Coordinates of C-alpha atoms and ligand atoms in Angstrom, one line a residue:
M284 CA -29.4 -36.7 -4.9
V285 CA -30.2 -36.0 -1.3
D286 CA -29.7 -32.3 -0.6
R287 CA -27.0 -31.3 1.9
R288 CA -29.3 -30.0 4.6
T289 CA -31.1 -33.4 4.8
L290 CA -27.8 -35.1 5.2
L291 CA -26.6 -32.8 7.9
Q292 CA -29.9 -33.1 9.8
A293 CA -29.7 -36.8 9.5
G294 CA -26.4 -36.5 11.4
V295 CA -24.4 -38.1 8.6
G296 CA -20.8 -37.6 9.5
L297 CA -17.6 -36.9 7.7
A298 CA -17.6 -40.1 5.5
A299 CA -20.7 -38.8 3.6
A300 CA -19.6 -35.2 3.7
G301 CA -16.7 -36.1 1.4
M302 CA -19.3 -36.1 -1.4
F303 CA -19.9 -32.4 -0.8
P304 CA -16.6 -30.6 -0.8
H305 CA -18.1 -27.2 -0.4
A306 CA -20.1 -28.2 2.6
V307 CA -17.0 -29.7 4.2
R308 CA -15.1 -26.5 3.7
A309 CA -17.8 -24.3 5.2
Q310 CA -17.7 -26.5 8.3
T311 CA -14.0 -26.6 8.6
P312 CA -13.1 -25.3 12.1
R313 CA -11.1 -22.1 12.3
A314 CA -7.4 -22.4 12.1
E315 CA -6.2 -23.1 15.6
Y316 CA -2.8 -22.8 17.2
N317 CA -1.4 -23.4 20.6
L318 CA 1.5 -21.3 21.9
V319 CA 3.2 -22.1 25.2
A320 CA 5.6 -19.4 26.5
A321 CA 8.3 -21.0 28.6
I322 CA 12.1 -21.2 29.2
A323 CA 13.9 -23.4 26.7
R324 CA 17.4 -24.1 25.4
S325 CA 18.3 -23.2 21.9
P326 CA 21.3 -23.8 19.7
I327 CA 21.7 -20.1 18.6
L328 CA 25.4 -20.6 17.8
G329 CA 24.9 -24.0 16.2
E330 CA 24.8 -27.5 17.6
R331 CA 28.5 -27.6 18.5
R332 CA 28.3 -24.7 20.9
P333 CA 26.5 -24.7 24.2
G334 CA 22.8 -24.1 24.0
T335 CA 21.5 -20.6 25.0
E336 CA 18.8 -20.3 27.6
V337 CA 16.0 -18.4 26.0
W338 CA 12.3 -17.7 26.6
S339 CA 10.4 -19.0 23.7
Y340 CA 7.1 -20.2 22.3
N341 CA 6.8 -24.0 22.0
G342 CA 10.5 -24.3 22.7
S343 CA 11.5 -23.1 19.3
L344 CA 13.3 -20.0 18.0
P345 CA 11.7 -18.1 16.6
G346 CA 8.2 -19.2 17.7
P347 CA 6.3 -21.5 15.3
E348 CA 5.3 -20.0 12.0
I349 CA 1.6 -19.2 12.1
R350 CA 0.4 -19.4 8.5
V351 CA -3.3 -18.6 7.9
R352 CA -5.6 -17.5 5.1
Q353 CA -6.7 -14.0 4.5
G354 CA -10.3 -13.5 5.7
K355 CA -10.4 -16.8 7.6
P356 CA -10.9 -16.8 11.4
V357 CA -7.9 -17.8 13.6
R358 CA -7.8 -18.9 17.2
I359 CA -4.6 -19.0 19.1
I360 CA -4.5 -20.3 22.7
V361 CA -1.5 -18.9 24.6
R362 CA -0.4 -20.6 27.8
N363 CA 2.0 -18.9 30.1
D364 CA 4.6 -21.2 31.6
L365 CA 6.9 -18.4 32.5
S366 CA 7.3 -17.2 36.1
E367 CA 6.0 -13.7 35.2
S368 CA 2.9 -12.5 33.4
T369 CA 2.8 -12.1 29.6
T370 CA 0.6 -11.0 26.6
V371 CA 1.0 -11.5 22.9
H372 CA 0.7 -8.7 20.3
W373 CA -0.2 -9.6 16.7
H374 CA 2.0 -7.0 15.1
G375 CA 0.4 -5.3 12.1
I376 CA -2.9 -7.2 12.1
R377 CA -6.0 -5.0 12.0
L378 CA -8.0 -6.7 14.7
P379 CA -10.5 -5.9 17.5
N380 CA -8.9 -3.9 20.3
N381 CA -9.4 -6.6 23.0
M382 CA -7.2 -9.0 20.9
D383 CA -4.3 -6.5 20.6
G384 CA -2.3 -7.9 23.5
V385 CA -1.3 -4.7 25.4
P386 CA -1.1 -5.5 29.2
D387 CA -3.9 -3.8 31.2
L388 CA -4.8 -1.4 28.4
T389 CA -6.5 -4.0 26.2
Q390 CA -6.5 -7.1 28.3
R391 CA -5.6 -8.5 31.8
P392 CA -2.1 -9.9 31.5
I393 CA -1.9 -13.7 31.4
A394 CA -0.6 -14.8 34.8
P395 CA 1.8 -17.6 35.2
G396 CA 0.0 -20.9 34.7
E397 CA -2.9 -19.2 32.9
S398 CA -4.1 -19.2 29.3
F399 CA -5.7 -16.7 27.1
T400 CA -7.5 -17.3 23.8
Y401 CA -6.9 -14.8 21.0
E402 CA -9.4 -14.8 18.1
F403 CA -9.4 -12.6 15.0
T404 CA -9.9 -12.7 11.3
P405 CA -7.0 -11.1 9.4
P406 CA -8.4 -8.8 6.7
D407 CA -5.0 -8.3 5.0
A408 CA -2.7 -10.8 3.4
G409 CA 1.0 -10.3 4.1
T410 CA 4.0 -10.8 6.3
F411 CA 3.3 -10.0 10.0
W412 CA 4.7 -11.2 13.2
Y413 CA 3.8 -11.8 16.8
H414 CA 5.7 -11.0 20.0
S415 CA 5.3 -10.5 23.7
H416 CA 4.1 -7.1 24.8
S417 CA 4.9 -7.5 28.5
N418 CA 8.2 -6.7 30.1
S419 CA 9.1 -6.4 26.4
L420 CA 12.8 -5.6 26.8
Q421 CA 13.4 -9.0 28.4
Q422 CA 10.5 -11.1 26.9
L423 CA 11.2 -10.0 23.3
G424 CA 14.9 -9.8 24.0
R425 CA 15.0 -13.4 25.3
G426 CA 13.1 -14.8 22.3
L427 CA 9.3 -14.5 22.6
A428 CA 8.5 -13.7 18.9
G429 CA 7.5 -15.6 15.8
P430 CA 6.4 -15.1 12.2
L431 CA 2.7 -14.7 11.3
I432 CA 2.0 -15.1 7.6
V433 CA -1.4 -14.4 6.1
E434 CA -1.6 -16.0 2.6
E435 CA -3.2 -14.4 -0.4
A436 CA -6.2 -16.2 -1.9
E437 CA -4.1 -17.0 -4.9
R438 CA -0.4 -18.0 -4.8
Y439 CA 2.0 -15.3 -5.8
P440 CA 3.9 -16.6 -8.9
V441 CA 7.3 -17.6 -7.5
D442 CA 9.1 -20.9 -7.2
R443 CA 9.5 -20.7 -3.4
D444 CA 8.2 -18.5 -0.6
L445 CA 10.8 -18.1 2.2
V446 CA 10.7 -16.4 5.6
W447 CA 13.9 -14.9 7.1
M448 CA 13.1 -13.7 10.6
F449 CA 16.1 -11.8 12.1
A450 CA 16.8 -11.4 15.8
D451 CA 19.7 -9.7 17.5
W452 CA 21.3 -11.1 20.7
R453 CA 23.9 -9.9 23.2
L454 CA 25.6 -13.1 24.1
T455 CA 28.3 -13.7 26.7
A456 CA 31.4 -15.8 25.9
D457 CA 29.6 -18.9 27.1
A458 CA 26.7 -18.2 24.7
Q459 CA 24.2 -17.0 27.3
I460 CA 22.1 -13.9 27.0
A461 CA 23.9 -11.0 28.8
S462 CA 22.1 -9.3 31.6
G463 CA 21.8 -5.6 31.9
F464 CA 18.5 -5.0 30.1
G465 CA 17.2 -1.5 30.5
N466 CA 20.6 0.2 30.8
A467 CA 19.7 3.9 31.0
M468 CA 22.6 5.2 28.9
E469 CA 21.8 2.8 26.1
A470 CA 18.1 3.7 26.4
A471 CA 19.0 7.3 25.7
M472 CA 21.0 6.3 22.7
S473 CA 20.6 3.5 20.1
G474 CA 19.0 0.9 22.5
R475 CA 20.3 -2.5 23.3
V476 CA 22.1 -3.5 20.0
G477 CA 23.5 -7.0 20.4
N478 CA 26.5 -8.9 19.0
T479 CA 24.9 -11.8 17.3
V480 CA 22.3 -11.7 14.5
T481 CA 20.4 -14.8 13.8
V482 CA 18.2 -15.8 10.8
N483 CA 15.2 -18.0 11.9
G484 CA 16.7 -18.6 15.3
A485 CA 20.4 -19.5 14.6
I486 CA 23.4 -17.9 13.1
S487 CA 23.1 -18.8 9.4
G488 CA 25.4 -20.8 7.2
G489 CA 23.4 -19.7 4.2
E490 CA 20.2 -20.4 2.2
Q491 CA 20.5 -23.2 -0.4
V492 CA 19.3 -21.8 -3.7
H493 CA 19.2 -22.9 -7.4
A494 CA 20.2 -20.9 -10.4
G495 CA 17.2 -19.8 -12.4
E496 CA 14.7 -19.8 -9.5
R497 CA 12.6 -16.8 -8.5
I498 CA 11.9 -16.6 -4.8
R499 CA 9.8 -14.5 -2.5
L500 CA 11.7 -13.6 0.6
R501 CA 9.8 -12.3 3.6
L502 CA 12.2 -10.3 5.7
I503 CA 11.2 -9.6 9.3
N504 CA 13.3 -7.6 11.7
G505 CA 12.5 -9.0 15.1
A506 CA 15.4 -7.3 16.9
L507 CA 15.0 -5.2 20.0
A508 CA 17.0 -2.3 18.7
R509 CA 19.1 -3.2 15.7
I510 CA 18.3 -1.4 12.4
M511 CA 19.4 -3.4 9.3
A512 CA 20.3 -2.4 5.8
L513 CA 20.7 -5.4 3.6
R514 CA 22.7 -5.7 0.4
F515 CA 22.4 -8.8 -1.7
E516 CA 25.8 -9.2 -3.4
G517 CA 25.3 -9.9 -7.1
H518 CA 21.5 -9.7 -6.9
R519 CA 18.8 -7.1 -7.4
P520 CA 16.0 -7.3 -4.9
V521 CA 12.6 -6.0 -5.9
V522 CA 10.4 -4.9 -3.1
I523 CA 6.7 -6.0 -3.4
A524 CA 5.4 -5.3 0.1
V525 CA 6.2 -3.2 3.1
D526 CA 5.0 -4.2 6.5
G527 CA 2.8 -6.8 4.8
Q528 CA 1.0 -4.3 2.6
P529 CA 1.5 -4.6 -1.2
C530 CA 3.3 -1.7 -2.9
E531 CA 4.3 -1.0 -6.5
P532 CA 7.2 -3.4 -7.2
H533 CA 10.4 -1.4 -7.2
Q534 CA 14.1 -1.6 -6.5
P535 CA 15.0 -0.1 -3.2
A536 CA 17.1 3.1 -3.2
D537 CA 20.8 2.1 -3.5
G538 CA 19.8 -1.6 -3.8
R539 CA 19.7 -1.6 0.0
V540 CA 16.8 -3.0 1.9
L541 CA 16.3 -0.8 5.1
L542 CA 14.6 -2.6 7.9
G543 CA 14.0 -1.0 11.3
P544 CA 13.0 -3.1 14.3
A545 CA 9.5 -4.6 13.7
M546 CA 9.5 -3.8 10.0
R547 CA 8.9 -6.3 7.3
I548 CA 9.8 -6.2 3.6
D549 CA 8.8 -8.8 1.0
I550 CA 11.2 -9.0 -1.9
V551 CA 11.4 -11.0 -5.1
L552 CA 14.8 -12.3 -5.9
D553 CA 15.8 -13.7 -9.3
L554 CA 18.6 -16.1 -8.7
Q555 CA 20.8 -15.4 -11.6
G556 CA 24.1 -16.1 -9.9
E557 CA 26.7 -18.7 -10.9
P558 CA 26.0 -22.3 -10.0
G559 CA 28.2 -23.5 -7.2
R560 CA 29.1 -20.0 -6.0
R561 CA 28.0 -18.3 -2.8
Y562 CA 27.0 -14.7 -2.4
A563 CA 27.0 -12.7 0.8
V564 CA 24.0 -10.9 2.2
R565 CA 25.5 -8.0 4.2
D566 CA 24.1 -5.5 6.7
D567 CA 25.9 -2.2 6.5
F568 CA 23.6 0.0 8.4
Y569 CA 26.0 1.0 11.2
E570 CA 29.1 2.6 9.6
D571 CA 32.3 0.6 10.1
L572 CA 30.3 -2.3 11.6
A573 CA 29.2 -4.1 8.4
Y574 CA 28.9 -7.8 8.7
T575 CA 27.6 -10.8 6.7
V576 CA 24.2 -11.9 7.9
T577 CA 24.0 -15.0 5.7
H578 CA 24.8 -16.2 2.2
L579 CA 22.9 -17.4 -0.9
N580 CA 24.5 -20.8 -1.6
Y581 CA 24.0 -21.9 -5.2
G582 CA 23.7 -25.5 -6.0
A583 CA 25.8 -26.9 -8.8
N584 CA 23.0 -27.2 -11.3
A585 CA 23.0 -24.7 -14.2
A586 CA 20.1 -22.3 -14.7
S587 CA 17.1 -23.8 -16.3
R588 CA 15.1 -20.7 -16.8
T589 CA 15.5 -17.5 -18.7
T590 CA 15.3 -14.1 -17.0
R591 CA 11.9 -12.5 -16.5
D592 CA 11.7 -8.8 -16.1
N593 CA 8.1 -8.5 -15.1
Y594 CA 7.3 -8.2 -11.4
V595 CA 3.6 -8.8 -10.8
P596 CA 2.2 -6.6 -8.0
L597 CA 0.5 -8.4 -5.2
P598 CA -3.3 -8.2 -5.1
G599 CA -4.4 -5.2 -3.0
N600 CA -5.6 -5.5 0.6
P601 CA -9.0 -4.1 1.6
L602 CA -7.5 -0.9 3.3
P603 CA -9.9 2.1 3.6
E604 CA -8.5 5.0 1.5
P605 CA -8.1 8.1 3.7
D606 CA -9.9 11.2 2.5
L607 CA -6.9 13.6 2.5
A608 CA -8.9 16.7 1.9
G609 CA -11.1 16.2 4.9
A610 CA -8.5 14.6 7.2
E611 CA -7.8 15.7 10.7
P612 CA -4.1 16.6 11.1
H613 CA -2.2 16.0 14.2
Q614 CA 1.4 16.7 15.1
I615 CA 3.5 14.0 16.7
V616 CA 6.7 15.5 18.0
L617 CA 9.5 13.1 19.1
Q618 CA 12.1 14.5 21.5
G619 CA 14.8 13.4 23.9
G620 CA 17.8 11.2 24.0
M621 CA 21.5 12.0 24.0
M622 CA 22.9 14.3 21.4
G623 CA 25.4 12.8 19.0
G624 CA 28.2 14.2 21.0
G625 CA 27.0 12.7 24.3
M626 CA 25.5 15.9 25.7
M627 CA 22.0 15.7 27.1
H628 CA 19.4 17.1 24.7
D629 CA 17.8 20.4 25.7
M630 CA 14.8 19.1 27.8
G631 CA 13.1 22.5 27.9
G632 CA 9.3 22.0 27.4
M633 CA 9.3 18.3 28.2
S634 CA 6.8 18.6 31.1
G635 CA 5.5 15.6 32.9
M636 CA 8.6 13.7 32.4
A637 CA 9.0 10.7 34.7
H638 CA 12.4 10.3 36.4
D639 CA 13.5 7.4 34.3
A640 CA 12.3 8.8 31.0
S641 CA 14.7 9.6 28.2
W642 CA 12.2 10.3 25.5
S643 CA 8.8 12.0 24.9
I644 CA 6.0 12.4 22.4
N645 CA 4.4 15.8 22.4
G646 CA 6.1 16.5 25.7
H647 CA 4.7 13.5 27.5
S648 CA 6.7 10.4 28.5
M649 CA 4.8 7.2 29.0
T650 CA 7.1 4.4 30.1
G651 CA 6.8 0.6 30.2
D652 CA 4.8 -1.8 28.0
G653 CA 1.3 -0.4 28.4
Q654 CA -0.8 0.3 31.5
G655 CA -4.5 0.5 32.2
G656 CA -4.7 4.1 33.2
M657 CA -2.8 5.7 30.3
P658 CA -4.5 8.9 29.3
P659 CA -4.7 9.1 25.5
L660 CA -2.4 11.5 23.7
L661 CA -5.1 12.0 21.1
T662 CA -8.8 11.2 20.9
L663 CA -9.8 10.5 17.3
P664 CA -13.4 10.4 16.1
Q665 CA -14.3 7.0 14.8
G666 CA -14.6 6.9 11.0
R667 CA -12.5 10.1 10.5
S668 CA -9.5 10.3 8.2
I669 CA -6.4 11.2 10.2
V670 CA -3.0 12.6 9.2
L671 CA -0.2 12.1 11.7
K672 CA 2.6 14.6 11.0
M673 CA 5.6 13.0 12.8
Q674 CA 8.6 15.1 13.5
N675 CA 11.8 13.6 14.8
Q676 CA 13.6 16.3 16.8
T677 CA 16.2 13.9 18.1
A678 CA 19.6 12.8 17.0
W679 CA 18.5 9.1 16.7
W680 CA 16.5 6.8 14.5
H681 CA 13.0 5.8 15.5
P682 CA 10.8 3.1 13.9
M683 CA 7.3 4.4 15.0
H684 CA 4.6 1.8 15.2
L685 CA 0.8 2.2 15.3
H686 CA -1.2 -0.7 16.7
G687 CA -4.3 -2.0 14.9
Y688 CA -3.9 0.0 11.7
S689 CA -1.9 0.3 8.5
F690 CA -1.2 3.9 7.4
K691 CA -0.5 5.3 4.0
L692 CA 3.0 6.9 3.8
L693 CA 2.3 10.3 2.3
R694 CA 5.4 12.5 2.5
R695 CA 8.9 12.3 3.8
N696 CA 10.6 15.7 4.4
G697 CA 8.1 17.3 2.1
A698 CA 8.6 14.9 -0.8
P699 CA 5.8 12.4 -1.8
V700 CA 6.6 8.8 -0.8
P701 CA 6.7 6.8 -4.1
Y702 CA 5.4 3.3 -5.0
R703 CA 2.1 3.5 -3.0
Q704 CA 3.6 2.4 0.3
W705 CA 1.6 1.6 3.4
G706 CA 3.0 0.4 6.7
D707 CA 2.4 0.0 10.4
T708 CA 5.9 1.0 11.4
V709 CA 7.7 3.9 9.8
L710 CA 11.4 4.5 10.2
L711 CA 12.4 8.1 10.9
A712 CA 16.0 9.2 10.5
P713 CA 17.3 11.9 12.8
N714 CA 15.4 15.1 12.1
D715 CA 13.1 13.4 9.6
N716 CA 9.5 14.6 9.1
V717 CA 7.1 12.0 7.9
D718 CA 3.3 12.3 7.3
V719 CA 1.1 9.3 7.3
A720 CA -2.7 8.9 6.9
F721 CA -5.3 6.3 7.9
V722 CA -9.0 6.0 8.5
A723 CA -9.8 5.6 12.2
D724 CA -12.4 3.0 11.4
H725 CA -12.2 0.7 14.4
P726 CA -12.6 1.8 18.0
G727 CA -10.2 1.2 20.9
K728 CA -7.1 2.4 22.6
W729 CA -4.3 1.9 20.2
M730 CA -0.6 2.3 21.1
L731 CA 1.7 4.5 19.1
H732 CA 5.3 3.9 20.1
C733 CA 8.9 3.6 19.0
H734 CA 9.8 -0.1 18.3
I735 CA 13.3 0.3 19.6
T736 CA 12.2 -1.3 22.8
D737 CA 14.5 0.7 25.1
H738 CA 13.0 3.9 23.6
Q739 CA 9.4 2.6 24.1
V740 CA 9.9 1.7 27.7
S741 CA 11.7 4.9 28.5
G742 CA 9.1 7.3 27.3
M743 CA 8.5 7.1 23.5
M744 CA 5.1 5.7 23.8
S745 CA 1.5 7.0 23.7
V746 CA -2.1 5.9 23.2
L747 CA -4.5 7.0 20.5
D748 CA -8.1 6.6 21.5
V749 CA -10.5 6.0 18.6
S750 CA -14.1 6.4 19.9
Ligands
LIG1054 CU1 5.2 -4.8 17.7 CU2 3.5 -2.3 20.6 O1 4.4 -3.5 19.2
LIG1055 CU1 13.1 5.3 19.1

């Protein structure tokens, strides 16, 4: 046999390369995607209602599913056909800082008509997502987001792997997106919570399932502000990953899957319902405002499989384990917003507060989507283990997101967090204290902000400089 090198030097092309599958694989170009951000029309309320004017990637809601392999390079070329500049943030991916998509802080915004090429190699398998990070209230709120799935080297043992990406819209009677983004009163409260929740870009008639199946369901909350708490009528979800990162398989407290904006939870569902029946999936996070998000619609065929009680954990991701004994602790104090009764919170001590700011982190309020000159809240020595002690001193919930890292959830209100959970977005209830830890192993200016977009743009945002 001729060796492979000789063949390649001889310029023998693909036909001959078929004889050498390994050589072919080594030469396979990186996974490449094209995203075009532009105005489109989308049947959010179904084909029988007027289409909604949205801003979307490739004309679809949500944006196309990007599905790549762990440890394999990805190239995504983003073209901006909007009439304002944009950037794309790859939420939850540990990547080089100049690929993080924060306008002016990590890259020059992509001007109308221009393109930008993002390149990174995702080290972690899991459920992630991508979204605009420019004029976020409107660009995310009008639809610029999509799922980003990084596959494990080996398939997880389920019959099917499904993605449910949620979004929340405030629609007018004629099915158009209501104006009024950035309302100051809302910004100081729960943020812009809408009136229409979609699953994968449209209101959902239900997911067709079969009795006896076991499915992996990747839940992504892509809403601007809506927190969700899902109950699966007649079913027992088992959580296997949080924000893409594997955890010990467990049933969520109360059987309720809690999902703040930007958070992802992967569950395994054993479909042991009755053939032909339908089961509601309800969101009852906001008291008195529970509604049905979708259904599990069982086909008529009877179960063909017996119950399995074992839930295999996902293989671990290569996350550096923080050295807790030697870690550098930092306080992150969240303040501001309206009190529950509608009174302004005591703003004493909130120095440097811009006029339109409602929120602060450690007394500072950075507003907007990211800016070039943002002074870092903290400078962290590269390679050090860091503990962030977050204290929510407000009367509102906050999903706090750190760019470029996944952190280990250590303690909530003094109690250890069970099931070895990691995340990139942690939901703090009013007055919660949460400690998280990570190794500051890659340099750059990384944002730490609330993912309720109104809170972020009105002050609950900061930058951590790892250098
Ligand atoms: Cu998904 Cu700065 O956010
Ligand atoms: Cu918040």
